[in-house]
């Protein structure tokens, strides 16, 4: 067993890479992450959002597409995957990692399967893509304070563009960061670190909104407080990733109590100027 103590983002990233490359090695990692609360970020500079399950309730569509298509090819002896399997093995993960998990002996087949599955998802999403409750209340709060914002996602580019457009947020985001454009996708911190760089903001004045274990870990490892959403994933599972707070949706009183404190402590960098 290897025991490592670290509070350095680059070292944590390298440890995570080492762990993924050595599956038979047990690592006990004590990471001294930032324990800042949301109000501690004042003056606030930016808010970073995941897309699937964070902006919109898209996981049921993904689950349906996986369930139908996997059953078609006889995966799991033709027994449909349940929500527990979906949450533990698929939700929030990068497509290449899903392909490796589902088709370990034929990864090219897995990659092609995922491409076909995403096409099915887009057909479903184009018909019905409900926003997370309270989303537009939060986006207005952000716009009113002149905060910078980015969408940070493991989704393929066509999926991300479709969802953001369908939600009417194409002009809301200053940047869209894709996992495929980074050296490593979530759960590595790379996409969130790239968002900070593109927006030219500090991790000490930025928070993340995420709904999956993979995404929460990415935000935490990048050194930012994470607001976790219990959209579809179990609360106890999300807590393992160490979010700063967990909320049901964007109307949750816990979120607005924290944002009120941000305003009271100095608001945003724009309003504080």
Short mmCIF file of N, CA, C and O in Angstrom, two decimals, residues 156-260:
data_model
loop_
_atom_site.label_atom_id
_atom_site.label_comp_id
_atom_site.label_asym_id
_atom_site.label_seq_id
_atom_site.Cartn_x
_atom_site.Cartn_y
_atom_site.Cartn_z
N UNK A 156 -19.79 14.33 -25.52
CA UNK A 156 -19.27 14.64 -26.86
C UNK A 156 -19.77 16.01 -27.31
O UNK A 156 -20.83 16.46 -26.88
N UNK A 157 -19.01 16.66 -28.17
CA UNK A 157 -19.34 18.02 -28.60
C UNK A 157 -20.76 18.16 -29.16
O UNK A 157 -21.48 19.09 -28.78
N UNK A 158 -21.23 17.23 -30.04
CA UNK A 158 -22.60 17.39 -30.56
C UNK A 158 -23.66 17.33 -29.45
O UNK A 158 -24.66 18.04 -29.51
N UNK A 159 -23.43 16.49 -28.43
CA UNK A 159 -24.36 16.42 -27.30
C UNK A 159 -24.37 17.72 -26.52
O UNK A 159 -25.43 18.26 -26.20
N UNK A 160 -23.17 18.21 -26.20
CA UNK A 160 -23.06 19.45 -25.42
C UNK A 160 -23.73 20.61 -26.14
O UNK A 160 -24.49 21.38 -25.55
N UNK A 161 -23.46 20.72 -27.43
CA UNK A 161 -24.04 21.82 -28.21
C UNK A 161 -25.56 21.71 -28.26
O UNK A 161 -26.26 22.73 -28.14
N UNK A 162 -26.07 20.50 -28.45
CA UNK A 162 -27.51 20.31 -28.50
C UNK A 162 -28.17 20.70 -27.18
O UNK A 162 -29.16 21.44 -27.16
N UNK A 163 -27.63 20.18 -26.06
CA UNK A 163 -28.25 20.45 -24.76
C UNK A 163 -28.21 21.92 -24.40
O UNK A 163 -29.22 22.49 -23.96
N UNK A 164 -27.07 22.57 -24.62
CA UNK A 164 -26.95 23.99 -24.28
C UNK A 164 -27.89 24.82 -25.14
O UNK A 164 -28.53 25.76 -24.66
N UNK A 165 -27.99 24.47 -26.41
CA UNK A 165 -28.89 25.19 -27.31
C UNK A 165 -30.36 24.97 -26.92
O UNK A 165 -31.14 25.93 -26.87
N UNK A 166 -30.74 23.72 -26.66
CA UNK A 166 -32.12 23.41 -26.30
C UNK A 166 -32.54 24.13 -25.02
O UNK A 166 -33.71 24.48 -24.85
N UNK A 167 -31.59 24.33 -24.11
CA UNK A 167 -31.89 25.00 -22.85
C UNK A 167 -31.87 26.53 -22.98
O UNK A 167 -32.15 27.25 -22.01
N UNK A 168 -31.52 27.03 -24.17
CA UNK A 168 -31.48 28.47 -24.38
C UNK A 168 -30.30 29.15 -23.73
O UNK A 168 -30.35 30.33 -23.39
N UNK A 169 -29.19 28.40 -23.56
CA UNK A 169 -28.04 28.93 -22.83
C UNK A 169 -26.82 29.15 -23.73
O UNK A 169 -25.71 29.33 -23.25
N UNK A 170 -27.05 29.15 -25.04
CA UNK A 170 -25.93 29.30 -25.98
C UNK A 170 -25.19 30.61 -25.75
O UNK A 170 -23.96 30.67 -25.87
N UNK A 171 -25.93 31.67 -25.45
CA UNK A 171 -25.29 32.98 -25.24
C UNK A 171 -24.94 33.23 -23.77
O UNK A 171 -24.33 34.26 -23.46
N UNK A 172 -25.32 32.31 -22.91
CA UNK A 172 -25.05 32.48 -21.49
C UNK A 172 -23.59 32.17 -21.16
O UNK A 172 -22.94 32.89 -20.40
N UNK A 173 -23.06 31.10 -21.76
CA UNK A 173 -21.71 30.64 -21.39
C UNK A 173 -20.63 31.40 -22.15
O UNK A 173 -20.72 31.61 -23.36
N UNK A 174 -19.59 31.79 -21.41
CA UNK A 174 -18.42 32.41 -22.01
C UNK A 174 -17.53 31.38 -22.69
O UNK A 174 -16.76 31.71 -23.60
N UNK A 175 -17.61 30.13 -22.24
CA UNK A 175 -16.78 29.07 -22.81
C UNK A 175 -17.44 27.72 -22.55
O UNK A 175 -18.18 27.56 -21.58
N UNK A 176 -17.16 26.77 -23.44
CA UNK A 176 -17.58 25.38 -23.25
C UNK A 176 -16.32 24.53 -23.32
O UNK A 176 -15.63 24.51 -24.35
N UNK A 177 -16.01 23.85 -22.23
CA UNK A 177 -14.80 23.04 -22.14
C UNK A 177 -15.19 21.57 -22.22
O UNK A 177 -16.00 21.08 -21.42
N UNK A 178 -14.62 20.86 -23.19
CA UNK A 178 -14.91 19.45 -23.38
C UNK A 178 -13.79 18.58 -22.82
O UNK A 178 -12.61 18.91 -22.97
N UNK A 179 -14.17 17.46 -22.21
CA UNK A 179 -13.17 16.52 -21.72
C UNK A 179 -12.26 16.04 -22.83
O UNK A 179 -11.06 15.83 -22.63
N UNK A 180 -12.81 15.90 -24.04
CA UNK A 180 -12.04 15.40 -25.18
C UNK A 180 -10.98 16.40 -25.65
O UNK A 180 -10.06 16.04 -26.39
N UNK A 181 -11.11 17.67 -25.23
CA UNK A 181 -10.13 18.68 -25.61
C UNK A 181 -8.99 18.79 -24.60
O UNK A 181 -8.09 19.62 -24.76
N UNK A 182 -9.06 17.99 -23.54
CA UNK A 182 -8.05 18.03 -22.48
C UNK A 182 -7.20 16.76 -22.51
O UNK A 182 -7.59 15.75 -23.10
N UNK A 183 -6.06 16.81 -21.86
CA UNK A 183 -5.21 15.62 -21.79
C UNK A 183 -5.95 14.47 -21.13
O UNK A 183 -5.86 13.32 -21.54
N UNK A 184 -6.70 14.81 -20.08
CA UNK A 184 -7.52 13.81 -19.38
C UNK A 184 -8.89 14.43 -19.10
O UNK A 184 -8.98 15.60 -18.73
N UNK A 185 -9.94 13.63 -19.26
CA UNK A 185 -11.30 14.08 -18.93
C UNK A 185 -11.56 13.87 -17.44
O UNK A 185 -10.70 13.35 -16.72
N UNK A 186 -12.73 14.29 -16.97
CA UNK A 186 -13.11 14.00 -15.59
C UNK A 186 -13.11 12.48 -15.39
O UNK A 186 -13.46 11.75 -16.33
N UNK A 187 -12.69 11.96 -14.25
CA UNK A 187 -12.53 12.61 -12.95
C UNK A 187 -11.23 13.36 -12.72
O UNK A 187 -10.97 13.82 -11.61
N UNK A 188 -10.37 13.43 -13.73
CA UNK A 188 -9.17 14.26 -13.59
C UNK A 188 -9.60 15.74 -13.54
O UNK A 188 -10.64 16.11 -14.07
N UNK A 189 -8.76 16.58 -12.94
CA UNK A 189 -9.13 18.00 -12.81
C UNK A 189 -8.91 18.82 -14.06
O UNK A 189 -9.34 19.97 -14.13
N UNK A 190 -8.29 18.23 -15.10
CA UNK A 190 -7.89 18.99 -16.29
C UNK A 190 -8.98 19.89 -16.87
O UNK A 190 -8.71 21.07 -17.16
N UNK A 191 -10.22 19.38 -17.08
CA UNK A 191 -11.23 20.26 -17.70
C UNK A 191 -11.55 21.49 -16.85
O UNK A 191 -11.74 22.60 -17.40
N UNK A 192 -11.58 21.33 -15.53
CA UNK A 192 -11.87 22.48 -14.66
C UNK A 192 -10.67 23.43 -14.59
O UNK A 192 -10.85 24.65 -14.54
N UNK A 193 -9.47 22.88 -14.60
CA UNK A 193 -8.30 23.75 -14.62
C UNK A 193 -8.23 24.54 -15.92
O UNK A 193 -7.86 25.72 -15.92
N UNK A 194 -8.62 23.90 -17.02
CA UNK A 194 -8.64 24.61 -18.31
C UNK A 194 -9.69 25.71 -18.30
O UNK A 194 -9.45 26.80 -18.84
N UNK A 195 -10.84 25.46 -17.67
CA UNK A 195 -11.88 26.49 -17.60
C UNK A 195 -11.38 27.72 -16.85
O UNK A 195 -11.63 28.86 -17.28
N UNK A 196 -10.68 27.50 -15.75
CA UNK A 196 -10.12 28.63 -14.99
C UNK A 196 -9.15 29.43 -15.85
O UNK A 196 -9.15 30.67 -15.84
N UNK A 197 -8.34 28.70 -16.63
CA UNK A 197 -7.35 29.36 -17.48
C UNK A 197 -8.03 30.16 -18.59
O UNK A 197 -7.67 31.31 -18.86
N UNK A 198 -9.03 29.56 -19.23
CA UNK A 198 -9.72 30.24 -20.34
C UNK A 198 -10.46 31.48 -19.85
O UNK A 198 -10.44 32.54 -20.50
N UNK A 199 -11.12 31.37 -18.69
CA UNK A 199 -11.88 32.50 -18.16
C UNK A 199 -11.00 33.54 -17.47
O UNK A 199 -11.46 34.63 -17.14
N UNK A 200 -9.74 33.13 -17.20
CA UNK A 200 -8.80 34.00 -16.47
C UNK A 200 -9.35 34.38 -15.09
O UNK A 200 -9.42 35.56 -14.72
N UNK A 201 -9.76 33.35 -14.35
CA UNK A 201 -10.28 33.55 -12.99
C UNK A 201 -9.52 32.65 -12.03
O UNK A 201 -8.82 31.71 -12.43
N UNK A 202 -9.67 32.94 -10.74
CA UNK A 202 -8.98 32.19 -9.70
C UNK A 202 -9.87 31.11 -9.11
O UNK A 202 -11.07 31.32 -8.92
N UNK A 203 -9.27 29.97 -8.80
CA UNK A 203 -10.01 28.90 -8.12
C UNK A 203 -10.48 29.34 -6.74
O UNK A 203 -11.43 28.77 -6.19
N UNK A 204 -9.84 30.37 -6.18
CA UNK A 204 -10.22 30.86 -4.86
C UNK A 204 -11.46 31.73 -4.88
O UNK A 204 -11.96 32.14 -3.83
N UNK A 205 -11.96 32.01 -6.09
CA UNK A 205 -13.16 32.85 -6.22
C UNK A 205 -14.14 32.24 -7.24
O UNK A 205 -14.87 32.97 -7.92
N UNK A 206 -14.15 30.91 -7.31
CA UNK A 206 -14.98 30.19 -8.28
C UNK A 206 -15.54 28.94 -7.64
O UNK A 206 -14.84 28.26 -6.87
N UNK A 207 -16.80 28.62 -7.95
CA UNK A 207 -17.32 27.33 -7.51
C UNK A 207 -17.90 26.55 -8.67
O UNK A 207 -18.13 27.09 -9.76
N UNK A 208 -18.10 25.26 -8.43
CA UNK A 208 -18.51 24.31 -9.46
C UNK A 208 -19.87 23.72 -9.10
O UNK A 208 -20.15 23.47 -7.93
N UNK A 209 -20.70 23.47 -10.10
CA UNK A 209 -21.96 22.74 -9.92
C UNK A 209 -21.85 21.41 -10.67
O UNK A 209 -21.56 21.40 -11.87
N UNK A 210 -22.09 20.31 -9.97
CA UNK A 210 -21.90 18.97 -10.53
C UNK A 210 -22.93 18.01 -9.95
O UNK A 210 -23.44 18.22 -8.85
N UNK A 211 -23.20 16.92 -10.70
CA UNK A 211 -24.18 15.95 -10.21
C UNK A 211 -23.65 14.53 -10.12
O UNK A 211 -24.37 13.63 -9.68
N UNK A 212 -22.40 14.28 -10.52
CA UNK A 212 -21.87 12.92 -10.51
C UNK A 212 -20.63 12.83 -9.63
O UNK A 212 -19.96 13.83 -9.36
N UNK A 213 -20.32 11.62 -9.20
CA UNK A 213 -19.11 11.38 -8.41
C UNK A 213 -17.88 11.79 -9.21
O UNK A 213 -16.98 12.46 -8.70
N UNK A 214 -17.84 11.39 -10.46
CA UNK A 214 -16.72 11.72 -11.34
C UNK A 214 -16.51 13.23 -11.44
O UNK A 214 -15.39 13.72 -11.31
N UNK A 215 -17.59 13.96 -11.65
CA UNK A 215 -17.49 15.40 -11.79
C UNK A 215 -17.14 16.11 -10.51
O UNK A 215 -16.33 17.05 -10.50
N UNK A 216 -17.73 15.67 -9.40
CA UNK A 216 -17.42 16.28 -8.11
C UNK A 216 -15.95 16.09 -7.78
O UNK A 216 -15.26 17.02 -7.34
N UNK A 217 -15.45 14.88 -8.02
CA UNK A 217 -14.03 14.62 -7.75
C UNK A 217 -13.13 15.52 -8.60
O UNK A 217 -12.11 16.01 -8.13
N UNK A 218 -13.52 15.75 -9.85
CA UNK A 218 -12.73 16.61 -10.73
C UNK A 218 -12.67 18.03 -10.18
O UNK A 218 -11.60 18.65 -10.14
N UNK A 219 -13.83 18.56 -9.75
CA UNK A 219 -13.86 19.91 -9.20
C UNK A 219 -13.10 20.04 -7.91
O UNK A 219 -12.35 21.00 -7.70
N UNK A 220 -13.27 19.07 -7.02
CA UNK A 220 -12.57 19.09 -5.74
C UNK A 220 -11.06 18.99 -5.95
O UNK A 220 -10.28 19.71 -5.33
N UNK A 221 -10.65 18.10 -6.85
CA UNK A 221 -9.22 17.92 -7.11
C UNK A 221 -8.61 19.17 -7.76
O UNK A 221 -7.43 19.44 -7.61
N UNK A 222 -9.44 19.93 -8.47
CA UNK A 222 -8.97 21.19 -9.06
C UNK A 222 -8.90 22.30 -8.01
O UNK A 222 -8.47 23.41 -8.32
N UNK A 223 -9.34 22.01 -6.79
CA UNK A 223 -9.17 22.95 -5.69
C UNK A 223 -10.34 23.89 -5.47
O UNK A 223 -10.18 24.92 -4.80
N UNK A 224 -11.52 23.55 -5.99
CA UNK A 224 -12.68 24.45 -5.84
C UNK A 224 -13.80 23.81 -5.04
O UNK A 224 -13.97 22.59 -5.07
N UNK A 225 -14.57 24.62 -4.32
CA UNK A 225 -15.78 24.10 -3.68
C UNK A 225 -16.77 23.63 -4.74
O UNK A 225 -16.89 24.25 -5.80
N UNK A 226 -17.46 22.54 -4.46
CA UNK A 226 -18.41 21.97 -5.43
C UNK A 226 -19.80 21.88 -4.81
O UNK A 226 -19.97 21.34 -3.71
N UNK A 227 -20.77 22.43 -5.52
CA UNK A 227 -22.17 22.27 -5.16
C UNK A 227 -22.66 21.00 -5.87
O UNK A 227 -22.70 20.95 -7.10
N UNK A 228 -22.97 19.97 -5.09
CA UNK A 228 -23.41 18.72 -5.67
C UNK A 228 -24.92 18.66 -5.77
O UNK A 228 -25.63 19.04 -4.84
N UNK A 229 -25.41 18.18 -6.91
CA UNK A 229 -26.86 18.05 -7.11
C UNK A 229 -27.26 16.59 -7.05
O UNK A 229 -26.65 15.74 -7.71
N UNK A 230 -28.29 16.31 -6.28
CA UNK A 230 -28.77 14.93 -6.14
C UNK A 230 -29.85 14.66 -7.20
O UNK A 230 -30.91 14.14 -6.87
N UNK A 231 -29.54 15.03 -8.44
CA UNK A 231 -30.52 14.90 -9.53
C UNK A 231 -30.99 13.46 -9.67
O UNK A 231 -32.18 13.18 -9.66
N UNK A 232 -30.03 12.55 -9.81
CA UNK A 232 -30.36 11.13 -9.97
C UNK A 232 -29.46 10.23 -9.14
O UNK A 232 -29.82 9.09 -8.87
N UNK A 233 -28.30 10.74 -8.75
CA UNK A 233 -27.34 9.91 -8.03
C UNK A 233 -27.60 9.92 -6.53
O UNK A 233 -27.96 10.97 -5.97
N UNK A 234 -27.42 8.79 -5.85
CA UNK A 234 -27.70 8.72 -4.41
C UNK A 234 -26.81 9.66 -3.60
O UNK A 234 -25.62 9.82 -3.89
N UNK A 235 -27.40 10.27 -2.59
CA UNK A 235 -26.69 11.24 -1.76
C UNK A 235 -25.45 10.63 -1.12
O UNK A 235 -24.38 11.25 -1.07
N UNK A 236 -25.58 9.40 -0.60
CA UNK A 236 -24.43 8.78 0.08
C UNK A 236 -23.27 8.55 -0.88
O UNK A 236 -22.09 8.66 -0.50
N UNK A 237 -23.56 8.26 -2.15
CA UNK A 237 -22.52 8.06 -3.15
C UNK A 237 -21.82 9.38 -3.47
O UNK A 237 -20.59 9.45 -3.55
N UNK A 238 -22.60 10.44 -3.62
CA UNK A 238 -22.03 11.75 -3.92
C UNK A 238 -21.17 12.27 -2.77
O UNK A 238 -20.14 12.90 -3.00
N UNK A 239 -21.58 12.00 -1.54
CA UNK A 239 -20.82 12.47 -0.38
C UNK A 239 -19.42 11.90 -0.33
O UNK A 239 -18.50 12.51 0.22
N UNK A 240 -19.23 10.73 -0.91
CA UNK A 240 -17.89 10.12 -0.94
C UNK A 240 -16.91 10.97 -1.74
O UNK A 240 -15.70 10.88 -1.53
N UNK A 241 -17.43 11.79 -2.65
CA UNK A 241 -16.57 12.64 -3.47
C UNK A 241 -16.27 13.99 -2.81
O UNK A 241 -15.53 14.80 -3.36
N UNK A 242 -16.87 14.25 -1.66
CA UNK A 242 -16.57 15.42 -0.83
C UNK A 242 -17.05 16.77 -1.40
O UNK A 242 -16.28 17.73 -1.48
N UNK A 243 -18.33 16.86 -1.79
CA UNK A 243 -18.85 18.17 -2.21
C UNK A 243 -18.94 19.12 -1.01
O UNK A 243 -19.02 18.66 0.14
N UNK A 244 -18.94 20.41 -1.28
CA UNK A 244 -19.06 21.39 -0.20
C UNK A 244 -20.47 21.38 0.39
O UNK A 244 -20.63 21.39 1.60
N UNK A 245 -21.47 21.35 -0.49
CA UNK A 245 -22.86 21.17 -0.07
C UNK A 245 -23.58 20.30 -1.10
O UNK A 245 -23.15 20.22 -2.26
N UNK A 246 -24.64 19.67 -0.67
CA UNK A 246 -25.50 18.91 -1.58
C UNK A 246 -26.86 19.58 -1.62
O UNK A 246 -27.41 19.94 -0.58
N UNK A 247 -27.40 19.75 -2.83
CA UNK A 247 -28.72 20.36 -2.97
C UNK A 247 -29.59 19.48 -3.86
O UNK A 247 -29.08 18.70 -4.67
N UNK A 248 -30.89 19.62 -3.70
CA UNK A 248 -31.83 18.85 -4.51
C UNK A 248 -31.92 19.43 -5.92
O UNK A 248 -31.94 18.71 -6.92
N UNK A 249 -31.99 20.76 -5.99
CA UNK A 249 -32.06 21.48 -7.26
C UNK A 249 -31.69 22.93 -6.98
O UNK A 249 -31.28 23.27 -5.86
N UNK A 250 -31.82 23.80 -7.97
CA UNK A 250 -31.37 25.18 -7.80
C UNK A 250 -32.36 26.06 -7.06
O UNK A 250 -32.13 27.27 -6.93
N UNK A 251 -33.43 25.48 -6.56
CA UNK A 251 -34.32 26.22 -5.67
C UNK A 251 -34.09 25.85 -4.22
O UNK A 251 -34.79 26.34 -3.34
N UNK A 252 -33.13 25.00 -3.97
CA UNK A 252 -32.84 24.54 -2.61
C UNK A 252 -32.45 25.72 -1.72
O UNK A 252 -31.56 26.51 -2.07
N UNK A 253 -33.10 25.87 -0.56
CA UNK A 253 -32.78 26.99 0.35
C UNK A 253 -31.31 27.02 0.78
O UNK A 253 -30.78 28.10 1.05
N UNK A 254 -30.65 25.87 0.83
CA UNK A 254 -29.24 25.84 1.25
C UNK A 254 -28.37 26.62 0.27
O UNK A 254 -27.44 27.33 0.67
N UNK A 255 -28.67 26.48 -1.01
CA UNK A 255 -27.91 27.21 -2.03
C UNK A 255 -28.12 28.71 -1.89
O UNK A 255 -27.16 29.50 -1.89
N UNK A 256 -29.37 29.13 -1.73
CA UNK A 256 -29.66 30.56 -1.70
C UNK A 256 -29.22 31.23 -0.41
O UNK A 256 -28.87 32.41 -0.40
N UNK A 257 -29.16 30.46 0.66
CA UNK A 257 -28.59 30.99 1.91
C UNK A 257 -27.10 31.28 1.71
O UNK A 257 -26.58 32.32 2.15
N UNK A 258 -26.41 30.37 1.02
CA UNK A 258 -24.98 30.55 0.75
C UNK A 258 -24.75 31.74 -0.19
O UNK A 258 -23.84 32.55 0.04
N UNK A 259 -25.57 31.88 -1.23
CA UNK A 259 -25.40 32.98 -2.17
C UNK A 259 -25.74 34.32 -1.54
O UNK A 259 -25.12 35.35 -1.87
N UNK A 260 -26.69 34.33 -0.62
CA UNK A 260 -27.00 35.56 0.11
C UNK A 260 -25.80 36.00 0.94
O UNK A 260 -25.48 37.20 1.03
#
